[in-house]
Amino acid sequence: MSRRTTSLIHVGGLLLFLVGLPIALGYVCALLFSLTSRDSNSAIAPTVALTFTLLTLGAGTIVFRHSARALNNQPSAVMTLPPIITLIGAFALLLIGGAIITTARFVPAFFLPPIIVSAAALPPLIAVAWFAAHHLDGVTWRRGIVAFFGGATMSVALAIILELALPIFVLALVSAAFNAVSRYLQSFLDALAGANIANALTSPGFILLFVQLAIIAPVVEEFVKPLLTLPLLRQLARRDAFLLGALAGAGFAAVENIVYTNFGFALWSGVLLLRAIGCAIHPFGAGMVAVGWRAVLLREPQARKKWLMRFGAACGMHALWNGGSLLILTLAGAQFFGRAQPTFDLLGLSITGILLAFLIVLGLTTLWLGRAVANERSLLTLSTREVGEFDLSDRAIAVWAVACLVVIVPLGVTALQLVLK
């Protein structure tokens, strides 16, 4: 990285630190105001405040310190992560401890925020540790921290702007379209409140949400996640570029996990468990796109085509995860919020259960792909190959096709029944 880029990062770390000082004070105030409450919802404000404190004051301090060492030409050690079993055990202990505190209502505003923030960050880091197989090689602490916090700050901010601010601004210019979208979303929520799954799944509101989550969000997020790693990619081997991008995706995923828990705070542990199933989605996608960017920066042969293929693979996995998650939340939401208990199954199998199984298969597949790519292995012959250039064997494609059909066929039949009704 050039000295000028390092200086910019150094200044950015200082600005984050200064912005974080009043935010840290706000966290202390939110904590003090909530300490007397025994309701778990009292931990929402402290959790949000703690998250912003860590992303500003915490990240700024670390980035400022490491960039100062870089400007003084002080080397950074190779990054190391704890054993995977340790990370998984820590995640389980956090969930159990948080559940006990929530049930006992023992000062939840004090204990739950650090538990939730830590539990939200662990699953994507577990995925990176699994990809790396304990060998991060050229990824130093300095590079890894910049990538992680860059994904958690700049990439999240850009994603919010591109996914929310710009579409809302465009719709606001056309008031009729904005009002139509509002009505569609309202009808979707009304259908959920009445446990009317048929109307919920066939409503324009559901379709709009599906397009937003399964098309717009994957394209935007896979593009922005590894952007801060671009100045570093020229000097890295392909494997290191993949792992550095994966760390940026892990930072992005950690913040996204916290956001999801605050939307359903009463079920925060269940939300984190569901998100943990797909812990590799964000790291894998960001790693693939980072490898593509490296090829473009080094002007490798057919670099643009390879970037597009890697970007498409990342968006495809992300879209499958978001689409399946939305269907589960819709079906479960109608059960949870509705007045009646809807029962939709096919051949004795619950549609929600089938979708959950699909997400598990998708999550395991992404872990498998990430490990293969990071270890420069072909999924066909297990021979050494270029990172990011993997081929699926006929058997692998067949297994994946069957797994998809197990979900798609029942969903298609059920959707047809709903439409005909």
Short mmCIF file of C-alpha atoms in Angstrom, two decimals:
data_model
loop_
_atom_site.label_atom_id
_atom_site.label_comp_id
_atom_site.label_asym_id
_atom_site.label_seq_id
_atom_site.Cartn_x
_atom_site.Cartn_y
_atom_site.Cartn_z
CA MET A 1 0.00 0.00 0.00
CA SER A 2 1.31 3.45 -0.87
CA ARG A 3 2.28 5.90 1.86
CA ARG A 4 -0.44 8.29 0.66
CA THR A 5 -3.15 5.64 1.02
CA THR A 6 -1.83 4.69 4.45
CA SER A 7 -1.95 8.36 5.48
CA LEU A 8 -5.58 8.60 4.35
CA ILE A 9 -6.43 5.52 6.41
CA HIS A 10 -4.55 7.07 9.34
CA VAL A 11 -6.66 10.24 9.11
CA GLY A 12 -9.81 8.15 8.71
CA GLY A 13 -9.00 6.27 11.90
CA LEU A 14 -8.56 9.55 13.76
CA LEU A 15 -11.90 10.87 12.46
CA LEU A 16 -13.66 7.66 13.51
CA PHE A 17 -12.13 7.98 16.97
CA LEU A 18 -13.31 11.58 17.35
CA VAL A 19 -16.81 10.73 16.13
CA GLY A 20 -16.91 7.82 18.55
CA LEU A 21 -16.27 9.88 21.68
CA PRO A 22 -19.81 11.37 21.91
CA ILE A 23 -21.29 8.05 20.76
CA ALA A 24 -19.50 6.28 23.63
CA LEU A 25 -20.97 8.85 26.01
CA GLY A 26 -24.40 8.09 24.53
CA TYR A 27 -23.84 4.40 25.18
CA VAL A 28 -23.06 5.08 28.83
CA CYS A 29 -26.20 7.22 29.14
CA ALA A 30 -28.38 4.58 27.44
CA LEU A 31 -26.94 1.96 29.76
CA LEU A 32 -27.61 4.00 32.89
CA PHE A 33 -31.20 4.77 31.86
CA SER A 34 -31.90 1.10 31.17
CA LEU A 35 -30.26 -0.55 34.17
CA THR A 36 -33.36 -0.39 36.37
CA SER A 37 -35.52 -2.22 33.83
CA ARG A 38 -35.80 -6.01 33.87
CA ASP A 39 -37.41 -6.17 30.42
CA SER A 40 -35.11 -7.63 27.76
CA ASN A 41 -36.29 -4.97 25.30
CA SER A 42 -34.53 -2.40 27.48
CA ALA A 43 -31.27 -3.75 26.01
CA ILE A 44 -32.13 -2.59 22.48
CA ALA A 45 -30.87 0.99 22.86
CA PRO A 46 -27.63 -0.04 24.65
CA THR A 47 -27.00 -2.70 21.98
CA VAL A 48 -27.34 -0.16 19.17
CA ALA A 49 -25.19 2.36 21.05
CA LEU A 50 -22.51 -0.24 21.81
CA THR A 51 -22.40 -1.29 18.15
CA PHE A 52 -21.87 2.28 16.97
CA THR A 53 -19.27 2.80 19.70
CA LEU A 54 -17.27 -0.21 18.54
CA LEU A 55 -17.56 0.82 14.88
CA THR A 56 -16.34 4.35 15.58
CA LEU A 57 -14.30 4.66 18.77
CA GLY A 58 -13.11 1.05 18.75
CA ALA A 59 -12.40 0.77 15.04
CA GLY A 60 -10.87 4.23 14.92
CA THR A 61 -8.47 3.44 17.75
CA ILE A 62 -7.30 0.19 16.16
CA VAL A 63 -7.00 1.58 12.63
CA PHE A 64 -5.22 4.72 13.83
CA ARG A 65 -2.72 2.67 15.83
CA HIS A 66 -1.95 0.19 13.05
CA SER A 67 -1.70 2.85 10.34
CA ALA A 68 0.73 4.80 12.55
CA ARG A 69 2.90 1.69 12.84
CA ALA A 70 2.74 1.26 9.06
CA LEU A 71 3.86 4.88 8.52
CA ASN A 72 6.80 4.17 10.83
CA ASN A 73 7.65 1.06 8.77
CA GLN A 74 6.96 -1.27 11.67
CA PRO A 75 6.04 -4.79 10.49
CA SER A 76 2.82 -6.54 11.39
CA ALA A 77 2.59 -10.20 12.40
CA VAL A 78 0.61 -12.77 10.45
CA MET A 79 -3.00 -12.84 11.60
CA THR A 80 -4.09 -15.86 13.63
CA LEU A 81 -7.57 -16.99 14.60
CA PRO A 82 -8.50 -19.30 17.48
CA PRO A 83 -9.29 -22.95 16.67
CA ILE A 84 -12.70 -23.46 15.09
CA ILE A 85 -13.93 -25.60 17.97
CA THR A 86 -13.06 -22.76 20.37
CA LEU A 87 -15.01 -20.24 18.30
CA ILE A 88 -18.02 -22.55 18.06
CA GLY A 89 -17.90 -23.22 21.80
CA ALA A 90 -17.73 -19.49 22.54
CA PHE A 91 -20.74 -18.88 20.28
CA ALA A 92 -22.75 -21.61 22.04
CA LEU A 93 -21.82 -20.29 25.49
CA LEU A 94 -22.86 -16.76 24.51
CA LEU A 95 -26.26 -17.97 23.28
CA ILE A 96 -26.83 -20.07 26.41
CA GLY A 97 -25.68 -17.29 28.73
CA GLY A 98 -27.82 -14.74 26.94
CA ALA A 99 -30.85 -17.03 27.10
CA ILE A 100 -30.38 -17.47 30.85
CA ILE A 101 -30.07 -13.71 31.39
CA THR A 102 -33.14 -13.06 29.24
CA THR A 103 -35.21 -15.66 31.10
CA ALA A 104 -34.02 -14.58 34.55
CA ARG A 105 -34.31 -10.89 33.60
CA PHE A 106 -31.02 -10.29 35.36
CA VAL A 107 -29.94 -6.75 34.34
CA PRO A 108 -30.42 -7.50 30.61
CA ALA A 109 -29.47 -3.97 29.55
CA PHE A 110 -25.99 -4.48 31.02
CA PHE A 111 -25.20 -8.05 29.95
CA LEU A 112 -27.09 -8.59 26.67
CA PRO A 113 -25.46 -5.89 24.49
CA PRO A 114 -21.88 -7.28 24.68
CA ILE A 115 -23.22 -10.84 24.42
CA ILE A 116 -25.26 -10.08 21.29
CA VAL A 117 -22.48 -8.10 19.61
CA SER A 118 -19.93 -10.85 20.28
CA ALA A 119 -22.31 -13.62 19.20
CA ALA A 120 -23.10 -11.73 16.00
CA ALA A 121 -19.41 -11.45 15.04
CA LEU A 122 -18.40 -15.06 15.74
CA PRO A 123 -20.21 -17.04 12.96
CA PRO A 124 -18.63 -15.17 10.00
CA LEU A 125 -15.22 -15.39 11.70
CA ILE A 126 -15.81 -19.14 12.09
CA ALA A 127 -16.36 -19.30 8.33
CA VAL A 128 -13.09 -17.44 7.65
CA ALA A 129 -11.21 -19.73 10.05
CA TRP A 130 -12.70 -22.72 8.24
CA PHE A 131 -11.69 -21.33 4.83
CA ALA A 132 -8.12 -20.63 5.97
CA ALA A 133 -7.59 -23.97 7.75
CA HIS A 134 -5.42 -22.10 10.31
CA HIS A 135 -3.06 -20.74 7.61
CA LEU A 136 -3.65 -17.05 6.82
CA ASP A 137 -0.12 -16.67 5.37
CA GLY A 138 0.08 -13.18 3.79
CA VAL A 139 -2.88 -11.74 5.74
CA THR A 140 -1.31 -9.76 8.56
CA TRP A 141 -3.14 -8.35 11.56
CA ARG A 142 -2.91 -4.89 10.01
CA ARG A 143 -4.44 -5.94 6.72
CA GLY A 144 -7.02 -8.18 8.35
CA ILE A 145 -8.23 -5.50 10.78
CA VAL A 146 -8.50 -2.88 8.02
CA ALA A 147 -10.50 -5.33 5.90
CA PHE A 148 -12.80 -6.42 8.76
CA PHE A 149 -13.62 -2.92 9.98
CA GLY A 150 -13.79 -1.61 6.42
CA GLY A 151 -16.47 -4.18 5.65
CA ALA A 152 -18.27 -3.31 8.88
CA THR A 153 -18.22 0.46 8.33
CA MET A 154 -17.67 1.77 4.81
CA SER A 155 -19.23 -1.20 3.01
CA VAL A 156 -22.30 -1.18 5.28
CA ALA A 157 -22.74 2.56 4.77
CA LEU A 158 -22.48 2.23 0.98
CA ALA A 159 -24.91 -0.70 0.97
CA ILE A 160 -27.47 1.29 2.96
CA ILE A 161 -27.18 4.23 0.56
CA LEU A 162 -27.48 2.12 -2.58
CA GLU A 163 -30.16 -0.28 -1.29
CA LEU A 164 -32.40 2.16 0.57
CA ALA A 165 -31.65 5.81 0.06
CA LEU A 166 -31.48 5.81 -3.74
CA PRO A 167 -34.62 3.67 -4.37
CA ILE A 168 -36.60 5.69 -1.85
CA PHE A 169 -35.42 8.93 -3.45
CA VAL A 170 -36.44 7.71 -6.91
CA LEU A 171 -39.83 6.53 -5.68
CA ALA A 172 -40.37 9.81 -3.84
CA LEU A 173 -39.94 11.66 -7.13
CA VAL A 174 -42.84 9.66 -8.49
CA SER A 175 -45.39 9.95 -5.71
CA ALA A 176 -47.86 7.61 -7.38
CA ALA A 177 -45.29 4.82 -7.46
CA PHE A 178 -44.28 5.51 -3.86
CA ASN A 179 -47.91 5.35 -2.72
CA ALA A 180 -48.42 2.11 -4.65
CA VAL A 181 -45.39 0.52 -2.98
CA SER A 182 -46.67 1.63 0.42
CA ARG A 183 -50.07 0.06 -0.25
CA TYR A 184 -48.46 -3.18 -1.45
CA LEU A 185 -46.31 -3.47 1.66
CA GLN A 186 -49.29 -2.68 3.87
CA SER A 187 -51.38 -5.39 2.22
CA PHE A 188 -48.51 -7.85 2.72
CA LEU A 189 -48.30 -7.04 6.44
CA ASP A 190 -52.08 -7.24 6.77
CA ALA A 191 -52.02 -10.70 5.23
CA LEU A 192 -49.38 -11.80 7.73
CA ALA A 193 -51.36 -10.38 10.64
CA GLY A 194 -54.35 -12.43 9.55
CA ALA A 195 -52.27 -15.57 9.03
CA ASN A 196 -53.35 -15.55 5.38
CA ILE A 197 -50.36 -17.17 3.75
CA ALA A 198 -52.00 -17.39 0.31
CA ASN A 199 -52.50 -13.63 0.13
CA ALA A 200 -49.08 -12.97 1.68
CA LEU A 201 -47.13 -15.07 -0.85
CA THR A 202 -49.07 -13.77 -3.85
CA SER A 203 -49.23 -10.11 -2.85
CA PRO A 204 -47.27 -7.42 -4.75
CA GLY A 205 -45.70 -6.45 -1.41
CA PHE A 206 -44.09 -9.88 -1.08
CA ILE A 207 -42.87 -9.67 -4.67
CA LEU A 208 -41.33 -6.25 -4.01
CA LEU A 209 -39.56 -7.53 -0.91
CA PHE A 210 -38.41 -10.60 -2.79
CA VAL A 211 -36.92 -8.48 -5.59
CA GLN A 212 -35.24 -6.21 -3.04
CA LEU A 213 -33.73 -9.05 -0.99
CA ALA A 214 -33.03 -11.63 -3.68
CA ILE A 215 -31.87 -9.35 -6.52
CA ILE A 216 -30.99 -5.80 -5.47
CA ALA A 217 -29.38 -6.62 -2.12
CA PRO A 218 -27.04 -9.37 -3.43
CA VAL A 219 -25.86 -7.25 -6.36
CA VAL A 220 -25.23 -4.17 -4.23
CA GLU A 221 -23.68 -5.93 -1.24
CA GLU A 222 -21.37 -8.22 -3.20
CA PHE A 223 -20.09 -5.17 -5.06
CA VAL A 224 -19.40 -2.96 -2.04
CA LYS A 225 -18.09 -5.48 0.53
CA PRO A 226 -14.49 -5.83 -0.70
CA LEU A 227 -14.03 -2.26 -1.99
CA LEU A 228 -11.78 -1.15 0.87
CA THR A 229 -9.40 -4.02 0.15
CA LEU A 230 -8.64 -2.79 -3.39
CA PRO A 231 -5.44 -0.88 -2.44
CA LEU A 232 -4.09 -4.05 -0.82
CA LEU A 233 -4.88 -6.62 -3.50
CA ARG A 234 -2.01 -5.89 -5.89
CA GLN A 235 0.58 -7.05 -3.38
CA LEU A 236 -1.23 -10.24 -2.37
CA ALA A 237 -1.29 -13.77 -3.72
CA ARG A 238 -4.66 -15.01 -4.94
CA ARG A 239 -5.31 -17.06 -1.80
CA ASP A 240 -4.47 -14.12 0.45
CA ALA A 241 -6.75 -11.87 -1.62
CA PHE A 242 -9.59 -14.34 -1.15
CA LEU A 243 -9.07 -14.51 2.62
CA LEU A 244 -8.72 -10.73 2.96
CA GLY A 245 -11.96 -10.26 1.05
CA ALA A 246 -13.57 -12.90 3.27
CA LEU A 247 -12.58 -10.88 6.35
CA ALA A 248 -14.25 -7.81 4.83
CA GLY A 249 -17.36 -9.92 4.28
CA ALA A 250 -17.14 -11.13 7.88
CA GLY A 251 -17.18 -7.55 9.15
CA PHE A 252 -20.19 -6.77 6.96
CA ALA A 253 -21.99 -9.91 8.17
CA ALA A 254 -21.34 -9.11 11.83
CA VAL A 255 -23.08 -5.72 11.55
CA GLU A 256 -25.91 -7.21 9.50
CA ASN A 257 -26.45 -9.87 12.17
CA ILE A 258 -26.81 -7.17 14.82
CA VAL A 259 -29.29 -5.28 12.65
CA TYR A 260 -31.43 -8.40 12.25
CA THR A 261 -31.45 -9.09 16.00
CA ASN A 262 -32.75 -5.59 16.68
CA PHE A 263 -35.65 -6.09 14.29
CA GLY A 264 -36.73 -9.16 16.28
CA PHE A 265 -35.09 -8.57 19.62
CA ALA A 266 -37.37 -10.87 21.59
CA LEU A 267 -36.08 -13.74 19.42
CA TRP A 268 -32.47 -12.56 19.12
CA SER A 269 -30.93 -15.96 19.86
CA GLY A 270 -33.09 -17.68 17.24
CA VAL A 271 -32.22 -14.98 14.71
CA LEU A 272 -28.50 -15.47 15.33
CA LEU A 273 -28.86 -19.25 15.06
CA LEU A 274 -30.61 -18.92 11.70
CA ARG A 275 -27.99 -16.44 10.53
CA ALA A 276 -25.21 -18.77 11.72
CA ILE A 277 -26.42 -21.42 9.28
CA GLY A 278 -25.40 -19.09 6.46
CA CYS A 279 -22.28 -17.76 8.18
CA ALA A 280 -20.17 -18.36 5.05
CA ILE A 281 -22.41 -16.50 2.58
CA HIS A 282 -20.95 -13.02 3.07
CA PRO A 283 -17.29 -14.06 3.55
CA PHE A 284 -17.37 -16.38 0.53
CA GLY A 285 -18.96 -13.78 -1.76
CA ALA A 286 -16.60 -11.00 -0.71
CA GLY A 287 -13.61 -13.30 -1.10
CA MET A 288 -14.60 -14.33 -4.62
CA VAL A 289 -15.16 -10.74 -5.72
CA ALA A 290 -11.84 -9.68 -4.15
CA VAL A 291 -10.03 -12.31 -6.24
CA GLY A 292 -11.81 -10.92 -9.29
CA TRP A 293 -10.74 -7.37 -8.45
CA ARG A 294 -7.15 -8.54 -8.02
CA ALA A 295 -7.17 -10.02 -11.52
CA VAL A 296 -8.52 -6.75 -12.94
CA LEU A 297 -5.94 -4.63 -11.09
CA LEU A 298 -3.08 -6.84 -12.32
CA ARG A 299 -4.57 -6.95 -15.85
CA GLU A 300 -4.56 -10.70 -16.04
CA PRO A 301 -5.87 -12.38 -19.23
CA GLN A 302 -9.69 -12.30 -19.44
CA ALA A 303 -9.77 -10.51 -16.09
CA ARG A 304 -13.11 -8.80 -16.69
CA LYS A 305 -14.79 -12.03 -17.71
CA LYS A 306 -13.41 -13.82 -14.66
CA TRP A 307 -14.50 -10.95 -12.40
CA LEU A 308 -18.01 -11.18 -13.81
CA MET A 309 -18.14 -14.93 -13.27
CA ARG A 310 -16.95 -14.64 -9.67
CA PHE A 311 -19.31 -11.77 -9.02
CA GLY A 312 -22.17 -13.80 -10.51
CA ALA A 313 -21.33 -16.82 -8.34
CA ALA A 314 -21.29 -14.64 -5.22
CA CYS A 315 -24.61 -12.97 -6.11
CA GLY A 316 -26.20 -16.33 -6.92
CA MET A 317 -25.38 -17.88 -3.55
CA HIS A 318 -26.48 -14.70 -1.79
CA ALA A 319 -29.76 -14.56 -3.72
CA LEU A 320 -30.59 -18.18 -2.88
CA TRP A 321 -29.99 -17.50 0.81
CA ASN A 322 -31.99 -14.26 0.92
CA GLY A 323 -34.89 -15.72 -1.05
CA GLY A 324 -35.12 -18.81 1.15
CA SER A 325 -34.83 -16.73 4.32
CA LEU A 326 -37.63 -14.42 3.20
CA LEU A 327 -39.93 -17.38 2.54
CA ILE A 328 -39.20 -18.84 5.98
CA LEU A 329 -39.79 -15.51 7.70
CA THR A 330 -43.04 -15.03 5.78
CA LEU A 331 -44.38 -18.47 6.67
CA ALA A 332 -43.20 -18.26 10.27
CA GLY A 333 -44.38 -14.66 10.54
CA ALA A 334 -47.92 -15.62 9.61
CA GLN A 335 -47.84 -18.28 12.31
CA PHE A 336 -46.26 -16.04 14.92
CA PHE A 337 -48.28 -12.87 14.35
CA GLY A 338 -51.51 -14.29 12.93
CA ARG A 339 -54.64 -15.24 14.80
CA ALA A 340 -54.82 -18.74 13.30
CA GLN A 341 -52.27 -21.52 12.91
CA PRO A 342 -51.80 -22.10 9.17
CA THR A 343 -50.84 -25.63 8.16
CA PHE A 344 -49.23 -26.00 4.75
CA ASP A 345 -47.38 -29.17 3.97
CA LEU A 346 -46.67 -31.49 1.10
CA LEU A 347 -46.41 -35.26 1.45
CA GLY A 348 -46.38 -34.79 5.21
CA LEU A 349 -43.41 -32.41 5.13
CA SER A 350 -43.69 -28.86 6.46
CA ILE A 351 -42.83 -26.22 3.87
CA THR A 352 -40.99 -24.23 6.53
CA GLY A 353 -39.01 -27.35 7.46
CA ILE A 354 -38.09 -27.98 3.82
CA LEU A 355 -36.91 -24.39 3.43
CA LEU A 356 -34.85 -24.63 6.58
CA ALA A 357 -33.25 -27.83 5.28
CA PHE A 358 -32.49 -26.02 2.02
CA LEU A 359 -30.76 -23.19 3.90
CA ILE A 360 -28.68 -25.73 5.84
CA VAL A 361 -27.61 -27.39 2.59
CA LEU A 362 -26.81 -23.99 1.08
CA GLY A 363 -24.78 -22.95 4.13
CA LEU A 364 -22.77 -26.18 4.14
CA THR A 365 -22.20 -25.92 0.39
CA THR A 366 -20.81 -22.41 0.78
CA LEU A 367 -18.45 -23.58 3.53
CA TRP A 368 -17.31 -26.38 1.26
CA LEU A 369 -16.74 -24.04 -1.69
CA GLY A 370 -14.86 -21.52 0.44
CA ARG A 371 -12.53 -24.17 1.85
CA ALA A 372 -11.85 -25.52 -1.66
CA VAL A 373 -11.14 -22.08 -3.11
CA ALA A 374 -8.93 -20.95 -0.20
CA ASN A 375 -6.87 -24.14 -0.40
CA GLU A 376 -6.46 -23.86 -4.16
CA ARG A 377 -8.18 -27.16 -4.83
CA SER A 378 -10.39 -28.23 -7.67
CA LEU A 379 -13.66 -29.70 -6.52
CA LEU A 380 -13.33 -32.25 -9.31
CA THR A 381 -9.82 -33.67 -9.01
CA LEU A 382 -8.51 -32.10 -5.77
CA SER A 383 -5.47 -30.96 -7.76
CA THR A 384 -3.83 -27.58 -7.26
CA ARG A 385 -5.50 -24.86 -9.29
CA GLU A 386 -5.76 -21.11 -9.46
CA VAL A 387 -7.71 -19.70 -6.54
CA GLY A 388 -11.27 -18.92 -7.54
CA GLU A 389 -11.06 -21.15 -10.63
CA PHE A 390 -13.01 -24.18 -9.44
CA ASP A 391 -14.99 -26.77 -11.39
CA LEU A 392 -17.83 -28.85 -10.05
CA SER A 393 -17.84 -32.55 -10.80
CA ASP A 394 -20.89 -34.22 -12.33
CA ARG A 395 -21.58 -35.88 -8.99
CA ALA A 396 -21.42 -32.54 -7.14
CA ILE A 397 -23.77 -30.93 -9.65
CA ALA A 398 -26.18 -33.86 -9.35
CA VAL A 399 -26.23 -33.70 -5.56
CA TRP A 400 -26.81 -29.94 -5.63
CA ALA A 401 -29.59 -30.30 -8.22
CA VAL A 402 -31.38 -32.91 -6.11
CA ALA A 403 -31.08 -30.69 -3.04
CA CYS A 404 -32.61 -27.78 -4.94
CA LEU A 405 -35.40 -29.90 -6.38
CA VAL A 406 -36.32 -31.12 -2.89
CA VAL A 407 -37.21 -27.51 -2.14
CA ILE A 408 -38.28 -26.09 -5.50
CA VAL A 409 -40.77 -28.82 -6.43
CA PRO A 410 -42.78 -28.70 -3.16
CA LEU A 411 -42.72 -24.90 -3.20
CA GLY A 412 -43.89 -24.80 -6.79
CA VAL A 413 -46.76 -27.21 -6.13
CA THR A 414 -47.79 -25.34 -2.98
CA ALA A 415 -47.58 -21.97 -4.73
CA LEU A 416 -49.79 -23.30 -7.54
CA GLN A 417 -52.33 -24.52 -4.96
CA LEU A 418 -52.33 -21.10 -3.29
CA VAL A 419 -52.85 -19.28 -6.57
CA LEU A 420 -55.68 -21.60 -7.64
CA LYS A 421 -57.39 -21.10 -4.30
#
